[in-house]
GROMACS .gro file of C-alpha atoms in nm:
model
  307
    1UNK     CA    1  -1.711  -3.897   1.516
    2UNK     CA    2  -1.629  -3.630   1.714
    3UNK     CA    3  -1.551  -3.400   1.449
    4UNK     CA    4  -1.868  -3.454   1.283
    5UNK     CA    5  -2.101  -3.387   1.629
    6UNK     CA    6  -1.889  -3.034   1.648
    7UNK     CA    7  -2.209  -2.916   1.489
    8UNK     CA    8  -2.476  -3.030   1.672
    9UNK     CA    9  -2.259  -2.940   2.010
   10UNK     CA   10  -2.270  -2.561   1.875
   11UNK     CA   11  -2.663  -2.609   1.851
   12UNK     CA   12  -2.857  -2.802   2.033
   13UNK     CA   13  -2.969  -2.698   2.392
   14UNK     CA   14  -2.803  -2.894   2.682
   15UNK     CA   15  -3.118  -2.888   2.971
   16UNK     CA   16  -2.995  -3.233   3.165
   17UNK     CA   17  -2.697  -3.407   3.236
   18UNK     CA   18  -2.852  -3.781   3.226
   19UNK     CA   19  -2.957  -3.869   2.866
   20UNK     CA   20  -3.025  -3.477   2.727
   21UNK     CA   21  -3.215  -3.590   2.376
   22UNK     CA   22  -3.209  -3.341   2.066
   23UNK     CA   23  -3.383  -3.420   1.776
   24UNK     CA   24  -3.390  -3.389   1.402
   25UNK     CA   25  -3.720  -3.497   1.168
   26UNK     CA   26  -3.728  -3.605   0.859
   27UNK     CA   27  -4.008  -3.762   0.594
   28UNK     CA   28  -4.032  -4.104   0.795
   29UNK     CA   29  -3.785  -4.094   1.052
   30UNK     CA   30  -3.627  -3.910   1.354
   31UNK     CA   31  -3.309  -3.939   1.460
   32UNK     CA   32  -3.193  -3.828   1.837
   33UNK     CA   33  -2.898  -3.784   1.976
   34UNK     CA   34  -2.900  -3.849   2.377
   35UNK     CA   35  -2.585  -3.750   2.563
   36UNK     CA   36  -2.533  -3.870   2.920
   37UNK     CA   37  -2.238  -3.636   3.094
   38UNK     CA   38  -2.265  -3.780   3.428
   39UNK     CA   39  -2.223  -4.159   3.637
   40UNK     CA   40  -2.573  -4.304   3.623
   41UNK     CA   41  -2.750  -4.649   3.672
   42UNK     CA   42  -3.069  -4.806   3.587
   43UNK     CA   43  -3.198  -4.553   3.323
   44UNK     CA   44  -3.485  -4.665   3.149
   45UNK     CA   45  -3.617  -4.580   2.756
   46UNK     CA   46  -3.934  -4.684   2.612
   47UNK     CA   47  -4.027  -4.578   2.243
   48UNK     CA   48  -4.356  -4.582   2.086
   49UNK     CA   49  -4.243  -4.705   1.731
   50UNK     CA   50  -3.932  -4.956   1.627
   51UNK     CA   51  -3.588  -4.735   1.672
   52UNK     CA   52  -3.213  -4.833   1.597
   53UNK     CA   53  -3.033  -4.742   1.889
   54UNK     CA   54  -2.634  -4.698   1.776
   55UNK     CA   55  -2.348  -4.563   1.987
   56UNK     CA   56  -2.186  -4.271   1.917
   57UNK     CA   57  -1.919  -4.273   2.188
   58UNK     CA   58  -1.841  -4.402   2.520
   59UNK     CA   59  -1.992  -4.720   2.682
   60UNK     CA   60  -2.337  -4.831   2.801
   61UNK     CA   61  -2.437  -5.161   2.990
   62UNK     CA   62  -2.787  -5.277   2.827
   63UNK     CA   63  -3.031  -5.418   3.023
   64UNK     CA   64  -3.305  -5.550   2.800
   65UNK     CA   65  -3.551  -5.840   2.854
   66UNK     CA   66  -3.429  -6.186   2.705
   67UNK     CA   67  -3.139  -6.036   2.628
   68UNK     CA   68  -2.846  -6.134   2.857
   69UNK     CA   69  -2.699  -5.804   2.967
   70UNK     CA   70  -2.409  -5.652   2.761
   71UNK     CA   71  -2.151  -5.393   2.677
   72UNK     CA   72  -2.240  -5.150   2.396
   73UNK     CA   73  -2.015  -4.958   2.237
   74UNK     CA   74  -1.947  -4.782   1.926
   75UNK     CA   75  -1.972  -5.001   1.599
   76UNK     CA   76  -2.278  -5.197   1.768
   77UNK     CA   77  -2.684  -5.107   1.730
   78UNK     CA   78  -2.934  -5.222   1.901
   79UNK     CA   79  -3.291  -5.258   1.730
   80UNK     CA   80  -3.557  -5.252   1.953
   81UNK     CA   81  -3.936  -5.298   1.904
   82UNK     CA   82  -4.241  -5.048   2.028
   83UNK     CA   83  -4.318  -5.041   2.362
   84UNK     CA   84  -4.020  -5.282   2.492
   85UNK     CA   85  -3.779  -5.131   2.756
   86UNK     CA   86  -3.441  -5.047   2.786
   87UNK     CA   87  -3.263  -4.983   3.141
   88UNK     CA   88  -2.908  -4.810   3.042
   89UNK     CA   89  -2.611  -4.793   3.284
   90UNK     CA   90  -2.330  -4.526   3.194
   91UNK     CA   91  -2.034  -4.629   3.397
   92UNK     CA   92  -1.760  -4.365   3.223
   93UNK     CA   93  -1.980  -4.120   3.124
   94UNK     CA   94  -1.806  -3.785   3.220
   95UNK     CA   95  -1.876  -3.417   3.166
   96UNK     CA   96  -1.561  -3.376   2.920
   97UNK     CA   97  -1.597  -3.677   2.805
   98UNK     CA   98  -1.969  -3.754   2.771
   99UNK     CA   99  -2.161  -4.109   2.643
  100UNK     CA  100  -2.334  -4.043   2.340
  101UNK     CA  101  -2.607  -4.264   2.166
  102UNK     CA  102  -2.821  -4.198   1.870
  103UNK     CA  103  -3.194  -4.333   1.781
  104UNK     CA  104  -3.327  -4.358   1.454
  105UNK     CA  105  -3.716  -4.421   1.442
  106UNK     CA  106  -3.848  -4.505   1.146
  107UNK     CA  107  -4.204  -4.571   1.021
  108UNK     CA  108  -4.330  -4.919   1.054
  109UNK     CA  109  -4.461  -4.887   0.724
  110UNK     CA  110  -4.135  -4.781   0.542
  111UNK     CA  111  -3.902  -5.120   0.771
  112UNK     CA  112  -4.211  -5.354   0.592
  113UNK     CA  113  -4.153  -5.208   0.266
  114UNK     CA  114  -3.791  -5.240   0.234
  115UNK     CA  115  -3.775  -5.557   0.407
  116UNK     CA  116  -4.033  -5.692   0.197
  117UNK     CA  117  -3.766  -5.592  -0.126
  118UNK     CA  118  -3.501  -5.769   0.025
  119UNK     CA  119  -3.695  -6.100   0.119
  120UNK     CA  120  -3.833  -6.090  -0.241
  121UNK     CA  121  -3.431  -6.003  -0.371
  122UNK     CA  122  -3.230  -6.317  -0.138
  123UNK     CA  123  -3.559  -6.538  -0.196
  124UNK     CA  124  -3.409  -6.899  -0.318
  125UNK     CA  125  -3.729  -7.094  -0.518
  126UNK     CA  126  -3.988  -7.175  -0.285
  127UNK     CA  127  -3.742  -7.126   0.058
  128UNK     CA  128  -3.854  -6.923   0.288
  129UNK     CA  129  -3.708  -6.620   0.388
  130UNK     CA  130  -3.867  -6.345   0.577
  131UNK     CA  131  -3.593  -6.180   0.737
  132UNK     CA  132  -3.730  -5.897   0.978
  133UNK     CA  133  -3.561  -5.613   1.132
  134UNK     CA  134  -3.805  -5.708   1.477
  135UNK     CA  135  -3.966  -5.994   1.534
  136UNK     CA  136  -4.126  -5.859   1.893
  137UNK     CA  137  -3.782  -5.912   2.040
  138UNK     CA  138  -3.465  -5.668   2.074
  139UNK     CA  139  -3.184  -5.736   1.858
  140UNK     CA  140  -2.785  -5.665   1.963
  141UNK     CA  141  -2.610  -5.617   1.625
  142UNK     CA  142  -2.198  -5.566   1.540
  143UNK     CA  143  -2.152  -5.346   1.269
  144UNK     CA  144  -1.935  -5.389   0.961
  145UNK     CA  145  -1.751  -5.113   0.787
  146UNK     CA  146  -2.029  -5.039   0.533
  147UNK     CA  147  -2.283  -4.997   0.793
  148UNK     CA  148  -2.000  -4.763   1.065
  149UNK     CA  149  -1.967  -4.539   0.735
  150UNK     CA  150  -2.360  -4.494   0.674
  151UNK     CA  151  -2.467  -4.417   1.023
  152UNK     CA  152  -2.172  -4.134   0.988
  153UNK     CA  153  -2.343  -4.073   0.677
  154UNK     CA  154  -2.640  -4.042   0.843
  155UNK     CA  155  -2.591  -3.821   1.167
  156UNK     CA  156  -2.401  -3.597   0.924
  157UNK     CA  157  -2.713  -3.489   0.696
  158UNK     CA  158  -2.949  -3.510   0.961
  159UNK     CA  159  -2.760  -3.259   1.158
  160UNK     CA  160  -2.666  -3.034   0.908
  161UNK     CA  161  -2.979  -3.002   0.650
  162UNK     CA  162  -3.301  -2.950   0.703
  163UNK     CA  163  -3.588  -2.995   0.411
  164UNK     CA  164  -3.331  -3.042   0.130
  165UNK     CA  165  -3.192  -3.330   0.275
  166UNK     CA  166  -3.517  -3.518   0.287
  167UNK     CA  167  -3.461  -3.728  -0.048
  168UNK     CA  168  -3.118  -3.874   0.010
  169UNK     CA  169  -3.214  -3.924   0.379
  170UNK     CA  170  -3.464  -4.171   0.276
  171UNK     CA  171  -3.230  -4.345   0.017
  172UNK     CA  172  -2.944  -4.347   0.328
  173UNK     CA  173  -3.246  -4.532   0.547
  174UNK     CA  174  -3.357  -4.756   0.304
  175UNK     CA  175  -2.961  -4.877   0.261
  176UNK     CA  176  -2.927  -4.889   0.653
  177UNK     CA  177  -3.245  -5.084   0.700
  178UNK     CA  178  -3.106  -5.403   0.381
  179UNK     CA  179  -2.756  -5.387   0.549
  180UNK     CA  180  -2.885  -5.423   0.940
  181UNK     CA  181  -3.116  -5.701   0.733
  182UNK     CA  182  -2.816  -5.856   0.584
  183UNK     CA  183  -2.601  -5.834   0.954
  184UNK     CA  184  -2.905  -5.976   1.134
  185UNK     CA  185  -2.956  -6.263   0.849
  186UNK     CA  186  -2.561  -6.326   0.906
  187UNK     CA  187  -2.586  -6.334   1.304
  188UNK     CA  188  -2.851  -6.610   1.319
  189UNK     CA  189  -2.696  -6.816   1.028
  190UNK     CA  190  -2.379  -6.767   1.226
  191UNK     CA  191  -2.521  -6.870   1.576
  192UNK     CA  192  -2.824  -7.102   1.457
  193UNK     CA  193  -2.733  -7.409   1.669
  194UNK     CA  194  -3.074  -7.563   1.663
  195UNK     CA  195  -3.034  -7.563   1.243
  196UNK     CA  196  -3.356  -7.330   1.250
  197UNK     CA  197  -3.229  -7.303   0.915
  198UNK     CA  198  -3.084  -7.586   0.790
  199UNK     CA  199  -3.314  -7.645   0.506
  200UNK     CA  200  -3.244  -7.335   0.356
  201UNK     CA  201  -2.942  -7.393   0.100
  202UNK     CA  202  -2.755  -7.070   0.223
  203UNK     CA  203  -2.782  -7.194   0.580
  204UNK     CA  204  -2.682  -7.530   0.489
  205UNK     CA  205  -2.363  -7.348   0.308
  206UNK     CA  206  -2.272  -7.176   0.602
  207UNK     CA  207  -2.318  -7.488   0.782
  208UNK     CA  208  -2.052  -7.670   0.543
  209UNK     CA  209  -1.772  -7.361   0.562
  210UNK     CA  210  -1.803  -7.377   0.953
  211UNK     CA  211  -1.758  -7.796   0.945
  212UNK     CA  212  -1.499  -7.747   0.661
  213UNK     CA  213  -1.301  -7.397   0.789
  214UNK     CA  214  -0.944  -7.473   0.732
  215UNK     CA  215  -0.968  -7.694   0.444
  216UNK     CA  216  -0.821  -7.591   0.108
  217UNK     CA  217  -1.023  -7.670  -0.141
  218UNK     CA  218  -1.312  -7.458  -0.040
  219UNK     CA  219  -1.397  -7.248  -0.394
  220UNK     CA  220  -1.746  -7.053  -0.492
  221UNK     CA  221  -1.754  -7.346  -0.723
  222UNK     CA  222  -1.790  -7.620  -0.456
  223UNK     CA  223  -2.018  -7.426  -0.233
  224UNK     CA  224  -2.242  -7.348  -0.551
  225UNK     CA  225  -2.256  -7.695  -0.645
  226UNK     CA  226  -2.349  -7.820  -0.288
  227UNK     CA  227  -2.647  -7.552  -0.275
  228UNK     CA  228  -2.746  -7.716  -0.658
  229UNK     CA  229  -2.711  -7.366  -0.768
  230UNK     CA  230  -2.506  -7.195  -1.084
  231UNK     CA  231  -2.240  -7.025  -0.967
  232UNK     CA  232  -2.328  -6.662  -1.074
  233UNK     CA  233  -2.669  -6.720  -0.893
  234UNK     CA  234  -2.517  -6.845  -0.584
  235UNK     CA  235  -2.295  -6.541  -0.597
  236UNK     CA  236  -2.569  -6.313  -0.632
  237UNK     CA  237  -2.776  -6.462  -0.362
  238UNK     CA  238  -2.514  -6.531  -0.125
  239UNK     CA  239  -2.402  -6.107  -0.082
  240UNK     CA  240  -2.764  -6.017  -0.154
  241UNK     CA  241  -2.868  -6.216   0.210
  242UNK     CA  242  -2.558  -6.140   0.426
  243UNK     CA  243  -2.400  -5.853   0.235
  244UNK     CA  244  -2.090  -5.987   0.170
  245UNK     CA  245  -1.935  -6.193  -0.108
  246UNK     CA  246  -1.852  -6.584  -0.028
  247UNK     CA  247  -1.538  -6.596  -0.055
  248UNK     CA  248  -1.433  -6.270   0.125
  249UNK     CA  249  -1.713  -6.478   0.422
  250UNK     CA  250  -1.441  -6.728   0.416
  251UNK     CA  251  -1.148  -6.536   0.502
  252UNK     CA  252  -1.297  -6.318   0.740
  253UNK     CA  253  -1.426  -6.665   0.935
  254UNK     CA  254  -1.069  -6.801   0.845
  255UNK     CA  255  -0.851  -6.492   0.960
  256UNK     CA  256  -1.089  -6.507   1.262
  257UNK     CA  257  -0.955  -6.878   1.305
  258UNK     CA  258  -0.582  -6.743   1.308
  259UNK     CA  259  -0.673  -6.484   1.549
  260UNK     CA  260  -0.765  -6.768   1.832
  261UNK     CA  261  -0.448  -6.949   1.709
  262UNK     CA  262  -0.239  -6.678   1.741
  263UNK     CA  263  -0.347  -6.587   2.104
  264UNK     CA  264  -0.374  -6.959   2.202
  265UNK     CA  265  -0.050  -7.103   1.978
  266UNK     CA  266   0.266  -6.839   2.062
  267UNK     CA  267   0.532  -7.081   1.944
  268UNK     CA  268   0.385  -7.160   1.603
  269UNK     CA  269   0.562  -6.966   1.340
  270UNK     CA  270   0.289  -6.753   1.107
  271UNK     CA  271   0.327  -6.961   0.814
  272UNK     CA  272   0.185  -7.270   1.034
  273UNK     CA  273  -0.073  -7.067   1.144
  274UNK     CA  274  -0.162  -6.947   0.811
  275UNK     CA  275  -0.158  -7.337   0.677
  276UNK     CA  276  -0.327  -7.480   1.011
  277UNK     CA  277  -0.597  -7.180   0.901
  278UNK     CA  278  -0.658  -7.291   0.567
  279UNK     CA  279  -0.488  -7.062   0.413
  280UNK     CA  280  -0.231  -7.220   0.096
  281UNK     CA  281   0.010  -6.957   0.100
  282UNK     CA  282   0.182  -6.736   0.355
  283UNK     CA  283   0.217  -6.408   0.135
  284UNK     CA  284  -0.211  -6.424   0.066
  285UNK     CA  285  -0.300  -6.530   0.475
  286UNK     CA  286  -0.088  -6.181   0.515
  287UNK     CA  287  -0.292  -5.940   0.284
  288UNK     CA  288  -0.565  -6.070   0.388
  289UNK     CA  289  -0.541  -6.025   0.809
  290UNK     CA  290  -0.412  -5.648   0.722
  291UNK     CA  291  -0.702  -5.597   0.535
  292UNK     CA  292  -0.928  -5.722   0.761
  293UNK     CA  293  -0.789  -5.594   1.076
  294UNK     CA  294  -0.608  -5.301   0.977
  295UNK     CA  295  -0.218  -5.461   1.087
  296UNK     CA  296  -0.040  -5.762   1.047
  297UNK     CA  297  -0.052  -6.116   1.179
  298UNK     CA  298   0.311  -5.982   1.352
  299UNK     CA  299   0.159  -5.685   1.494
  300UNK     CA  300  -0.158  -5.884   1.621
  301UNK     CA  301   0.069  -6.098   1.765
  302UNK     CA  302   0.253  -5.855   1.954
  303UNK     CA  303  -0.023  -5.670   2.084
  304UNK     CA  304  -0.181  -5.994   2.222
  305UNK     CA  305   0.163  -6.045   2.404
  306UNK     CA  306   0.199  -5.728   2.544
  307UNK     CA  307  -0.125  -5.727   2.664
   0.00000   0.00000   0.00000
């Protein structure tokens, strides 16, 4: 990331210490980027329109009403609605090493129109789903990899085109606005423990995998058949609303599993930990904690001791 703000460092105009904002415009949106360089508390925002607030580097604290008060750091966004308020702390923000935050606002207009696509695209019969980006209330979001490698996406054209980049700006915001969809979709299914949605077949699915984790028999064709769906719709529906595929859901929910067994469970060898996870074979529970969290069960293991 740093690389990529070299170019906006050479240009824009540094006139404050606390939150300096540069901005770029574009056919719909604006993106800033707001750079704090110095120790600060209680720093308040207030937008006119809906913006995605993602960090760029550094930490914040977030103060935001009914929201309990968190960290933010980079790889999390933050969508917050007109006229609601932000008060930011920046408790390592440092001249050389400043806390940097970007803002995308986009039109009202353009949000409805996209999310009206997707609620029409993940729409199940006669279930409801109106998925929003805001609902009135703030939203605290953890990206995925798809949606780290579009913001990049993003701050690079905005900062380095101006008219030309207009048309794949407004393809790159339409994608950003369906995958923050899809993560916000997955965070409520995830955490809905008042079953808000448990009349909905892919929240009663979700529902089954958590009750049902480390069993072994859990297939796309069992999940299908308990949502009375084929199994190519299912599929389809399933990534459309939360962006990823079911079973690749599973093992990320079962390598997260491990994870908590691993810190909790230092005498168990890995292949009990891979079995007590649901996993039916060693070799795959391996392959699929590297890919998911970039080392191996060993080296998790190790850096959970040695911390």
């Amino acid at each position: 990331m740093e690389e990529l703000l070299e170019h906006h460092r050479r240009n824009r105009k540094l006139t404050t210490l606390v939150e300096n904002k540069t901005t770029y415009n574009a056919d719909h949106a604006e993106l800033s980027i707001y750079e704090t360089h110095e120790y600060a508390e209680s720093v308040s925002l207030k937008f006119d329109f809906p913006v995605i607030a993602s960090m760029l580097s550094g930490k914040k604290v977030m103060h935001i009403e009914d929201i309990p008060s968190f960290e933010f750091f980079p790889g999390e966004s933050v969508v917050m609605p007109a006229g609601k308020e932000m008060v930011i702390d920046f408790p390592l923000a440092r001249r050389n090493a400043p806390t940097q935050c970007l803002t995308l606002g986009i039109a009202p207009e353009k949000i409805e129109e996209v999310a009206d696509k997707f609620n029409r695209k993940v729409a199940i019969e006669n279930e409801n789903s109106n998925w929003r980006l805001e609902d009135g209330s703030a939203s605290h979001l953890i990206h995925n990899a798809d949606v780290n490698h579009l913001v990049k996406r993003l701050v690079y054209t905005f900062t380095h085109t101006r008219h030309s980049g207009d048309l794949l700006l407004d393809l790159m915001i339409q994608e950003l606005i369906v995958r923050l969809l899809q993560t916000r979709a997955k965070t409520l299914l995830l955490n809905d423990t008042q079953e808000v949605f448990s009349d909905t077949r892919i929240g009663m699915v979700i529902r089954y995998i958590r009750k049902h984790l480390t069993d072994k028999d859990i297939t796309v064709d069992l999940l299908a058949g308990k949502a009375c769906m084929s199994v190519s719709h299912f599929h389809k529906k399933f990534k459309n609303t939360l962006g990823v595929s079911p079973i690749d859901y599973i093992n990320a929910q079962k390598i997260r599993f491990s994870k908590k067994l691993i810190r909790e469970s230092r005498e168990l060898r890995m292949s009990e930990i891979a079995f007590k996870s649901g996993f039916n074979n060693t070799s795959y529970f391996n392959r699929q904690f590297k890919k998911l969290e970039l080392m191996t069960p060993q080296q998790f293991r190790a850096s959970v001791s040695s911390g």
